[in-house]
Coordinates of C-alpha atoms and ligand atoms in Angstrom, one line a residue:
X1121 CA 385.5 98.4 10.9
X1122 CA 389.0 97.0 11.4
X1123 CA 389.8 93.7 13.0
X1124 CA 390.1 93.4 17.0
X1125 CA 391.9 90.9 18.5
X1126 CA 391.8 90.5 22.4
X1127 CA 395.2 88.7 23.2
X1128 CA 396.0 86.6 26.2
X1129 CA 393.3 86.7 28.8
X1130 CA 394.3 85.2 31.9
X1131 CA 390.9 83.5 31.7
X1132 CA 388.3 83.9 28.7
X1133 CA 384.9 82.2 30.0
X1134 CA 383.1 81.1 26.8
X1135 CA 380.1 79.8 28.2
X1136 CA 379.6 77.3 25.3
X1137 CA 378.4 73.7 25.7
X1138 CA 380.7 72.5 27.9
X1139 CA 381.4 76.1 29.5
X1140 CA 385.2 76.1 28.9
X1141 CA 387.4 78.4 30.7
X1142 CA 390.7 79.0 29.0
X1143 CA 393.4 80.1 30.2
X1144 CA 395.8 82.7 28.2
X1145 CA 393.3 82.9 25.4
X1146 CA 392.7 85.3 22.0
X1147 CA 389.4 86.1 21.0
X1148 CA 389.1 87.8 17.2
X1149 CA 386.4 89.9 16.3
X1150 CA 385.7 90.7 12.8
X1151 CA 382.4 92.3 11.2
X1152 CA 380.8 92.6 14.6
X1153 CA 380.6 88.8 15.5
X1154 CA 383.2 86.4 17.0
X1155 CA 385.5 84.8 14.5
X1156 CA 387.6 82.9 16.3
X1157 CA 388.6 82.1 20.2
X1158 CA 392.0 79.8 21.4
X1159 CA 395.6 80.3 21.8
X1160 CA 398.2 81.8 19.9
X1161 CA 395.5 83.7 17.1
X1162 CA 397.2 86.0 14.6
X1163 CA 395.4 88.9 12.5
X1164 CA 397.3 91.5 10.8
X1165 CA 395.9 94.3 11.0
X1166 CA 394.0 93.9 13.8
X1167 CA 393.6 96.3 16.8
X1168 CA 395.0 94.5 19.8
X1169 CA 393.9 94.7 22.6
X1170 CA 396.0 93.5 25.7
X1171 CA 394.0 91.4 28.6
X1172 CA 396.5 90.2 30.3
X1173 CA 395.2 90.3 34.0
X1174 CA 392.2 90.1 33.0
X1175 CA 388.8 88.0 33.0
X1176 CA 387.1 88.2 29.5
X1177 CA 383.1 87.0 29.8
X1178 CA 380.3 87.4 27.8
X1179 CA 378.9 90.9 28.1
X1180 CA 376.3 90.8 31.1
X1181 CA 372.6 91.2 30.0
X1182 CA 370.1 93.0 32.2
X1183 CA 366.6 91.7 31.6
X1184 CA 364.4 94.2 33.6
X1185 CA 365.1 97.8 34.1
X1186 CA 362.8 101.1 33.8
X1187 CA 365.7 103.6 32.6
X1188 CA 363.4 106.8 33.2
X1189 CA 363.7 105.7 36.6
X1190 CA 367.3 107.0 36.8
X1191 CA 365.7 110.5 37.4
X1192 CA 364.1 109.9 40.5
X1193 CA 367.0 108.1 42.9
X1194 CA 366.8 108.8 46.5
X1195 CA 363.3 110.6 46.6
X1196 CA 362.9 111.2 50.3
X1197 CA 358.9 109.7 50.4
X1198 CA 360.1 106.9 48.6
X1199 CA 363.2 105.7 50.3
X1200 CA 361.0 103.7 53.3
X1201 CA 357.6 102.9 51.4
X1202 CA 356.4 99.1 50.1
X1203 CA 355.8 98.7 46.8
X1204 CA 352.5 100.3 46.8
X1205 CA 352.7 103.4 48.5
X1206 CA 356.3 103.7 46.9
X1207 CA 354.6 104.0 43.4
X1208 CA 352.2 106.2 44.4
X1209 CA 354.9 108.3 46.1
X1210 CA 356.6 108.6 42.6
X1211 CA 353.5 108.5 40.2
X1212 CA 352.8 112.6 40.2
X1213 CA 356.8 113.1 39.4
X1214 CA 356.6 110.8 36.8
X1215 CA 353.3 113.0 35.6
X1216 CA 355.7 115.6 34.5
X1217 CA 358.2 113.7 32.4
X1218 CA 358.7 114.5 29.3
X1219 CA 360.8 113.1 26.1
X1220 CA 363.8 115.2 27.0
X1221 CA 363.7 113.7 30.8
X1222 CA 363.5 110.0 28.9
X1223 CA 366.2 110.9 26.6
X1224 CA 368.4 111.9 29.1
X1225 CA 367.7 109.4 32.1
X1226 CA 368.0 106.8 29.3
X1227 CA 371.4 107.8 28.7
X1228 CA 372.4 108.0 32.1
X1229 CA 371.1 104.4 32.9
X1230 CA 372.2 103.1 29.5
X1231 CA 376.3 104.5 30.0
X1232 CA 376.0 102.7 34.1
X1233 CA 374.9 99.5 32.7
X1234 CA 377.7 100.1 30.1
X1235 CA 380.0 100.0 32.7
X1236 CA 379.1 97.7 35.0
X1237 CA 380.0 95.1 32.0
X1238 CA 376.0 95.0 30.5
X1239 CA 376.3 94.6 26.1
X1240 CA 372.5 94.0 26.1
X1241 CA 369.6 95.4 28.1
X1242 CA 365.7 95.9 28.0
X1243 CA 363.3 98.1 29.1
X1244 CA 360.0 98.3 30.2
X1245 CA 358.9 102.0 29.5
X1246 CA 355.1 102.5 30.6
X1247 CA 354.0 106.0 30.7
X1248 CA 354.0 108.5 28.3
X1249 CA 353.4 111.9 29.9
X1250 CA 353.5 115.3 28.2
X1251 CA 354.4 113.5 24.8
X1252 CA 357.3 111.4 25.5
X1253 CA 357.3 108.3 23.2
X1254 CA 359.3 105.5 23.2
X1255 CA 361.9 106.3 20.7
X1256 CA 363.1 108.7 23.0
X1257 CA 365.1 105.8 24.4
X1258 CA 366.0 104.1 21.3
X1259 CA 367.9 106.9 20.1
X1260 CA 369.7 106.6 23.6
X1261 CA 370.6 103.2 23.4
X1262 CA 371.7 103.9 19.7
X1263 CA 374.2 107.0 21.4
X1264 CA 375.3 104.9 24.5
X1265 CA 376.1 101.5 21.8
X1266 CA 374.1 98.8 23.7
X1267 CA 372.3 96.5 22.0
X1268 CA 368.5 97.2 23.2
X1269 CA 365.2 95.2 23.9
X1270 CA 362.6 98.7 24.8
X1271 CA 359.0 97.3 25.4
X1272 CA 356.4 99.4 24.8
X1273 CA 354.6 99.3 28.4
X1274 CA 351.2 101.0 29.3
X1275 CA 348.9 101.6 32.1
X1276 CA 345.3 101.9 31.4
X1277 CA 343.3 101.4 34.8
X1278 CA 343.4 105.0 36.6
X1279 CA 342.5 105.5 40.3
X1280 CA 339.1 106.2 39.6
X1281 CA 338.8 103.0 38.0
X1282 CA 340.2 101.4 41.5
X1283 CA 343.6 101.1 39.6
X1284 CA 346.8 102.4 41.8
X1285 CA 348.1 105.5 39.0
X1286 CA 346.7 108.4 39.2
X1287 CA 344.5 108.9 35.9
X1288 CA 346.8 111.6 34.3
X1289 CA 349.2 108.7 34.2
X1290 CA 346.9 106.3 31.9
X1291 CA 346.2 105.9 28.7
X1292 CA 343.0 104.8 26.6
X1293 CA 343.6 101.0 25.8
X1294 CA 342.9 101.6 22.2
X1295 CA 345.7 104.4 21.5
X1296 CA 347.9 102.0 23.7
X1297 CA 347.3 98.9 21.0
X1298 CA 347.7 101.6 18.2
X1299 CA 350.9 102.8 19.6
X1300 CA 352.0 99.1 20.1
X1301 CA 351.5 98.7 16.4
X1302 CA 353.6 101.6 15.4
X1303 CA 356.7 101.1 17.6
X1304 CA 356.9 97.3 16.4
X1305 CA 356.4 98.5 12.7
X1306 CA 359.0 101.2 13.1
X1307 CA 361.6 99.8 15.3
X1308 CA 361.8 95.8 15.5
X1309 CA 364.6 94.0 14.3
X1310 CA 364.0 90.1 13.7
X1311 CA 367.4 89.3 12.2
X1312 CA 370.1 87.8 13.6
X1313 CA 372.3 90.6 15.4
X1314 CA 369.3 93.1 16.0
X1315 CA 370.3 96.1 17.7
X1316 CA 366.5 96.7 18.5
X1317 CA 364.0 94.7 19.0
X1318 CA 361.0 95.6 20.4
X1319 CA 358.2 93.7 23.0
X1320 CA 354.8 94.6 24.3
X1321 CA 354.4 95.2 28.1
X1322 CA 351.5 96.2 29.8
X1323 CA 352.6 97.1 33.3
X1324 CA 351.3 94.7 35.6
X1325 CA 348.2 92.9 36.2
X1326 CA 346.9 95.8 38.6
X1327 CA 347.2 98.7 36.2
X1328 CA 345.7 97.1 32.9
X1329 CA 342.4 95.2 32.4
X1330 CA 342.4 91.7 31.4
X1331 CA 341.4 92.7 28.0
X1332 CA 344.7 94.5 27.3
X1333 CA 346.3 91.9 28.8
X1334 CA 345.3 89.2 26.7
X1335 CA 345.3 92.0 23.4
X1336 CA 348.6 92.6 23.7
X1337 CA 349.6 88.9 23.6
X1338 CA 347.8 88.0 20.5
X1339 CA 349.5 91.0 18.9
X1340 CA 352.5 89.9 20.2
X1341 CA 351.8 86.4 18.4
X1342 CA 350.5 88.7 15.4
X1343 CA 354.3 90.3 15.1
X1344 CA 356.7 87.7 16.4
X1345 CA 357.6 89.6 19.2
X1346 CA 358.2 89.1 23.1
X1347 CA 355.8 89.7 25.9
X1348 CA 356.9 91.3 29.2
X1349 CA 355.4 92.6 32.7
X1350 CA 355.5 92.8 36.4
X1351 CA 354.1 89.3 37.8
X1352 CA 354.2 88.1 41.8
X1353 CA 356.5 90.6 43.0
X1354 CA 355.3 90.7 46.5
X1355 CA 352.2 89.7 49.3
X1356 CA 350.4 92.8 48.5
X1357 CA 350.4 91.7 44.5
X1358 CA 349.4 87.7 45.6
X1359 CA 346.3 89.3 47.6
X1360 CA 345.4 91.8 45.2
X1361 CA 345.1 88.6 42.3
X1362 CA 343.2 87.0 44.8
X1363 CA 341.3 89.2 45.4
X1364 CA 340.6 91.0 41.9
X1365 CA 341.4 88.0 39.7
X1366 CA 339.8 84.9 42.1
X1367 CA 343.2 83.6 41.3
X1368 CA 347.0 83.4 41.7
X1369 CA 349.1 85.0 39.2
X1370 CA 350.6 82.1 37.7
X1371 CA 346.6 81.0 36.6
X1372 CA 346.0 84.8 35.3
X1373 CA 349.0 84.8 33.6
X1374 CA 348.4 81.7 32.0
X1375 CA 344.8 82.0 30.6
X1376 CA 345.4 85.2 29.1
X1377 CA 348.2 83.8 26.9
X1378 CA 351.4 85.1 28.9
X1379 CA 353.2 82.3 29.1
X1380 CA 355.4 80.9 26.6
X1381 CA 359.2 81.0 25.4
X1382 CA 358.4 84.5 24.1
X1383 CA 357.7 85.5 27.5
X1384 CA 359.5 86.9 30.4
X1385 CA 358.2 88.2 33.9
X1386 CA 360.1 90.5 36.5
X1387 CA 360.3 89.4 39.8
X1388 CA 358.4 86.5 40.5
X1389 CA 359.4 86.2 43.9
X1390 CA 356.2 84.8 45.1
X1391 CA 355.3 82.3 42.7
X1392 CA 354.9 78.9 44.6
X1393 CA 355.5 75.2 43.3
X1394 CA 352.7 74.6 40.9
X1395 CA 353.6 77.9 39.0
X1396 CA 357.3 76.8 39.3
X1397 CA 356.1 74.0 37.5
X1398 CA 354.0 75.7 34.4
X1399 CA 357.2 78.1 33.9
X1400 CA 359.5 75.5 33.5
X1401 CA 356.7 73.3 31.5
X1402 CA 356.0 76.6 29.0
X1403 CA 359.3 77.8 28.5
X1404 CA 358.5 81.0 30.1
X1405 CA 361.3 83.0 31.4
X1406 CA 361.6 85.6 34.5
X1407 CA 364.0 88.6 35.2
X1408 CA 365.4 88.1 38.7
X1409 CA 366.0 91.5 40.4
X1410 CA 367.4 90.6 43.9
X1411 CA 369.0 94.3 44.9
X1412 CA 365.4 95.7 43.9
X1413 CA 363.3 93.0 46.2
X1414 CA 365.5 93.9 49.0
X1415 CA 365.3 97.6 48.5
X1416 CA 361.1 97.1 49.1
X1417 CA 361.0 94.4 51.2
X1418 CA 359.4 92.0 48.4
X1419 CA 361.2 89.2 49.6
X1420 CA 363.4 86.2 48.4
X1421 CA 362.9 85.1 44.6
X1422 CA 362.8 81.1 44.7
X1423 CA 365.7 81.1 42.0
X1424 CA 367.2 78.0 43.3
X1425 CA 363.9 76.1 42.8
X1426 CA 363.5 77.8 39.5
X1427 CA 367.0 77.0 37.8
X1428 CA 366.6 72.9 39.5
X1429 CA 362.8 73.1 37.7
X1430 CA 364.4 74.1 34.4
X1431 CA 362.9 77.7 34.5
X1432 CA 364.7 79.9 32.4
X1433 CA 365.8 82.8 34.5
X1434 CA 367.9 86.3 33.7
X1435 CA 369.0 88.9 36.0
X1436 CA 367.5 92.6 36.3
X1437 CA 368.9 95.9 37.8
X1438 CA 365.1 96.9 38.0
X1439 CA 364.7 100.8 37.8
X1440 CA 366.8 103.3 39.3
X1441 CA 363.7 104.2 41.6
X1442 CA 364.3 101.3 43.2
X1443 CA 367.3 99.9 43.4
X1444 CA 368.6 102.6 43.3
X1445 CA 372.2 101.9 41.4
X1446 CA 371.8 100.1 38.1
X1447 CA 375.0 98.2 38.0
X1448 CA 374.7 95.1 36.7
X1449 CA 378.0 93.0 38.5
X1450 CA 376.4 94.5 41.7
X1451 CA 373.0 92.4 41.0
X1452 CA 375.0 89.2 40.2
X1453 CA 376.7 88.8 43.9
X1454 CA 373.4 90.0 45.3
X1455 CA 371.6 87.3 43.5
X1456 CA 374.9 84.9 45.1
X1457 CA 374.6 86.2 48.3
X1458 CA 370.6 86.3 48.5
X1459 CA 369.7 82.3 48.0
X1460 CA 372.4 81.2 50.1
X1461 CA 370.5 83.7 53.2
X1462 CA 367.9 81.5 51.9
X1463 CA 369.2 78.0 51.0
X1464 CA 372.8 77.7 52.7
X1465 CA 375.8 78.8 51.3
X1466 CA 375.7 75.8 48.7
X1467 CA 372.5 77.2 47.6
X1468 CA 374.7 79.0 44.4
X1469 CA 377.8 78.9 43.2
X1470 CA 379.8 82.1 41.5
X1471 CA 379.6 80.3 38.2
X1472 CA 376.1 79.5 38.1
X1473 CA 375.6 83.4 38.9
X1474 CA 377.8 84.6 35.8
X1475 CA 375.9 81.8 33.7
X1476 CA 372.4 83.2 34.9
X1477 CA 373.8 87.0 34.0
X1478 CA 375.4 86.3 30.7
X1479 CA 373.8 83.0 28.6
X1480 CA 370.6 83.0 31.0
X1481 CA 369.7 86.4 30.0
X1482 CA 370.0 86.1 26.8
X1483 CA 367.6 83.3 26.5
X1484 CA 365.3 84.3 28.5
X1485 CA 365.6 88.0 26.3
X1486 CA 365.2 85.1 23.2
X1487 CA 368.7 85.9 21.9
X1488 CA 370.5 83.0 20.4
X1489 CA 373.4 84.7 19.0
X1490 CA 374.2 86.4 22.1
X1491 CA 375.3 85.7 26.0
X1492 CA 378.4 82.6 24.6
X1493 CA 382.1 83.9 23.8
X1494 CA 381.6 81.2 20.7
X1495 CA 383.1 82.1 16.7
X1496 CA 379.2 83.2 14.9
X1497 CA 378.3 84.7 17.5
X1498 CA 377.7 88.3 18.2
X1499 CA 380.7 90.7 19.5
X1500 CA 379.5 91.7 22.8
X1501 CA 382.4 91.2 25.4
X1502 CA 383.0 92.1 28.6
X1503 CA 387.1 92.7 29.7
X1504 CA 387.4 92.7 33.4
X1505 CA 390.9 93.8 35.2
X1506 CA 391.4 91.6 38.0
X1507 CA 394.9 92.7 38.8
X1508 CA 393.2 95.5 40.9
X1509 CA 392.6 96.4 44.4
X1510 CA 388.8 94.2 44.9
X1511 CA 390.4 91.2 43.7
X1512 CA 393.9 91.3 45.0
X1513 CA 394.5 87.9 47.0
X1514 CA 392.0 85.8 45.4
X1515 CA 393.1 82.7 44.2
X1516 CA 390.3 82.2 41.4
X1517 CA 389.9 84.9 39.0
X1518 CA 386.7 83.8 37.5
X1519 CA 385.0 83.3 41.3
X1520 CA 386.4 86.8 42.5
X1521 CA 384.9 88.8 39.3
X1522 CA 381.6 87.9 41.6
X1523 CA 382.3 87.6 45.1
X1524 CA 385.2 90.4 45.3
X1525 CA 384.5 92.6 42.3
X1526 CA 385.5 94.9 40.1
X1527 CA 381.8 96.0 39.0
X1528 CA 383.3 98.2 36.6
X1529 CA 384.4 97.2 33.8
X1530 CA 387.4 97.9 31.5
X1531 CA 386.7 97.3 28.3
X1532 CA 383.1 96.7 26.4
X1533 CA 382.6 95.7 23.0
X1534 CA 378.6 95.2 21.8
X1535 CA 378.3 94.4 18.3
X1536 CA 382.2 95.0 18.0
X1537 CA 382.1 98.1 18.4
X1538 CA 384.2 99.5 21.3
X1539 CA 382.0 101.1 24.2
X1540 CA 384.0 101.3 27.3
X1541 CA 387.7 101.4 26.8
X1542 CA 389.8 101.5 30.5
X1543 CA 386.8 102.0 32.2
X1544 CA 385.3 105.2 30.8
X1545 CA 382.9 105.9 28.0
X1546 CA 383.9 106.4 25.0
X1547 CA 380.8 106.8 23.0
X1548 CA 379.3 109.3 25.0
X1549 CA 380.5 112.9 27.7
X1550 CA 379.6 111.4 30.5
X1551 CA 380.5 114.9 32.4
X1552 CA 378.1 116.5 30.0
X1553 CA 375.4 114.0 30.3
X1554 CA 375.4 113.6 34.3
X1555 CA 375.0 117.7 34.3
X1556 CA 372.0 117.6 32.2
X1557 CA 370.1 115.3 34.1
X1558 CA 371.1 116.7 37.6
X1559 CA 369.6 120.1 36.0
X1560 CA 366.6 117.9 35.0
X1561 CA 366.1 116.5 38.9
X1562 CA 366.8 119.9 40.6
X1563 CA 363.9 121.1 38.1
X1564 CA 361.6 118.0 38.7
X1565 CA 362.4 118.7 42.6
X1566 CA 361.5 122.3 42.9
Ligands
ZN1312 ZN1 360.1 96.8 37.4

């Protein structure tokens, strides 16, 4: 792989330390990590690539997302429905996926994270109908380029066990810890620069027993790897703890071992002060999906009282079945324009939004060689043109990129390797891949 060097960015946020912004910068990028950023760099040889005009940031990292999702956008019985009574809505359509449909929706939602500017994205994949497994999407992500973080999710409480998924949607807890086993074995990458790495995720506290819960984290402890679910994500999920648990879900979370720097929740929009508190106190992290709480009603994260407590805290697109775009600059002006409705318009600033999308996610995702334009770290870089229409007029590039757009991106590189080049894929037909999963809804549908 040849030498890139991106020459004279109008403004190249680095997000190190003292989260420099320079002005008219070069970044080199060499073996697939950054090896040098300032003013004036020379590489012969290199592949140069002009950003004049343009904002170059970290590549955004999306901490929460169910990618099979992308196949069921805009179902009719779904569009009005809470939480609840959207999943069950969507539960029987799910029933009859199968690996092809989570190849192919994984694709789809893979290439739109692409270019919406995202290097780096989990996944929380938690049913396995008709013998879809989860390298089905790892061999996605491997197509589309982005670096990946797939968990292996489950359900095991059925509705005839007072769960909320039908039972054809459930699996037996034990094949669920065997399969937990095997995708870790196969497909984890500890080393630095991973392209895969691989966490355990039960669905949420109201479709796996306590047992699984508190299974999967000591394997996760076992295999030095990250532990991910669905926690306080609206007033039905509070009363159903309550109810079900005789306690909040910060409590349940806590004494069945899911708290901890290798930890992240989605959501938490309900947690109140004291569970604040043991986040911040635990290192725990949480994937803030702010389009996806509006779209059902779940409320207002508290992500100004997180970030003053210390919590660690990413942003999520969420799936595509409720969201229902998955573009990743969209979520980071939501997330802007969502605490200030709550807090004032002080409540967060543009930069503190690109800093939660970029560096936060990547710690909460328990990357330290990603989410910082800084020389020994990875190549993922984000190249935004803000000559265009969305941000003619604006006086500060850097501000605009979130308050006025663009949310597509114009040139990606994860790893170093070039993914979106003038706003189009370039590792995948995007044509051809849209067409097949269109086919694969019009089937689904009839
Ligand atoms: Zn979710």
């Amino acid at each position: 792989m040849s030498d890139i060097l991106i020459r004279k960015a109008r403004v190249l946020v680095t997000m190190d330390g003292a989260r420099r912004e320079l002005a008219g910068a070069d970044l080199l990028i060499r073996g697939g990590v950054i090896a040098a950023v300032g003013h004036g760099l020379s590489a012969p040889g290199a592949e140069v690539v002009e950003a004049a005009g343009c904002v170059v940031t970290p590549g955004l990292v999306n901490t929460h997302h169910h990618l099979y999702q992308t196949l069921t956008r805009a179902v009719p019985g779904g569009q009005d429905a809470l939480l609840f009574g959207w999943l069950k809505t969507l539960y029987p359509i799910w029933a009859r996926f199968g690996p092809e449909e989570m190849f192919v929706s994984a694709q789809v939602g893979l290439a739109e994270l692409a270019l919406s500017g995202c290097s780096l994205t989990s996944d929380h994949l938690y049913l396995y109908p008709n013998g879809a497994r989860l390298e089905d999407t790892i061999a996605a992500a491997a197509e589309v380029g982005l670096r990946f973080h797939p968990t292996r999710g489950a359900m095991s409480i059925g509705e005839s066990l007072g769960g909320l998924p039908p039972d054809a949607l459930v699996e037996g807890e034990a094949a669920i810890l065997e399969d937990m086993i095997r995708v870790v074995d196969a497909f984890h990458d500890p080393a630095p620069g991973a392209m895969v790495r691989v966490g355990l995720a039960p669905c949420s506290p109201f479709s796996v027993s306590r047992g699984l819960m508190r299974d999967a984290a000591l394997l996760a402890r076992d295999k030095g790897v990250m532990l991910h679910t669905h926690l306080a994500e609206n007033d039905e999920d509070i009363a159903y703890s309550l109810a079900q648990f005789g306690c909040r879900p910060g409590q349940y979370a806590e004494d069945l071992g899911w708290t901890g720097p290798d930890v992240w929740h989605a959501h938490c929009v309900k947690l109140d002060g004291s569970e604040i508190e043991l986040f911040a106190r635990s290192l725990t992290g949480v994937a803030h999906c702010p389009c996806s709480n509006c779209r059902l009603g779940s409320g207002i994260a508290p992500v100004r009282a997180m970030r003053d407590s210390g919590v660690r805290v990413g942003l999520g697109v969420d799936g595509s079945a409720s969201n229902d775009a998955g573009n990743l600059a969209a979520e980071m002006r939501q997330a802007l324009l969502l605490q200030r409705v709550a807090r004032g318009a002080d409540a967060m600033s543009a930069r503190e939004v690109l800093e939660i999308a970029t560096l936060g996610g990547a710690q909460v995702l328990g990357r330290d060689d990603c989410g910082s334009l800084v020389p020994g770290m990875r190549a993922d870089v984000a190249v935004w043109d803000v000559s265009g229409i969305e941000a003619a007029g604006s006086w500060d590039p850097v501000a605009a990129l979130v308050l006025c757009g663009p949310q597509r991106v114009r040139h990606l590189f994860v790893e170093g390797r070039q993914v979106v080049r003038d706003g189009q894929m370039v590792t995948l037909d995007l044509g051809r891949v849209v067409r097949r999963q269109n086919a694969l809804a019009a089937r689904l549908a009839s």
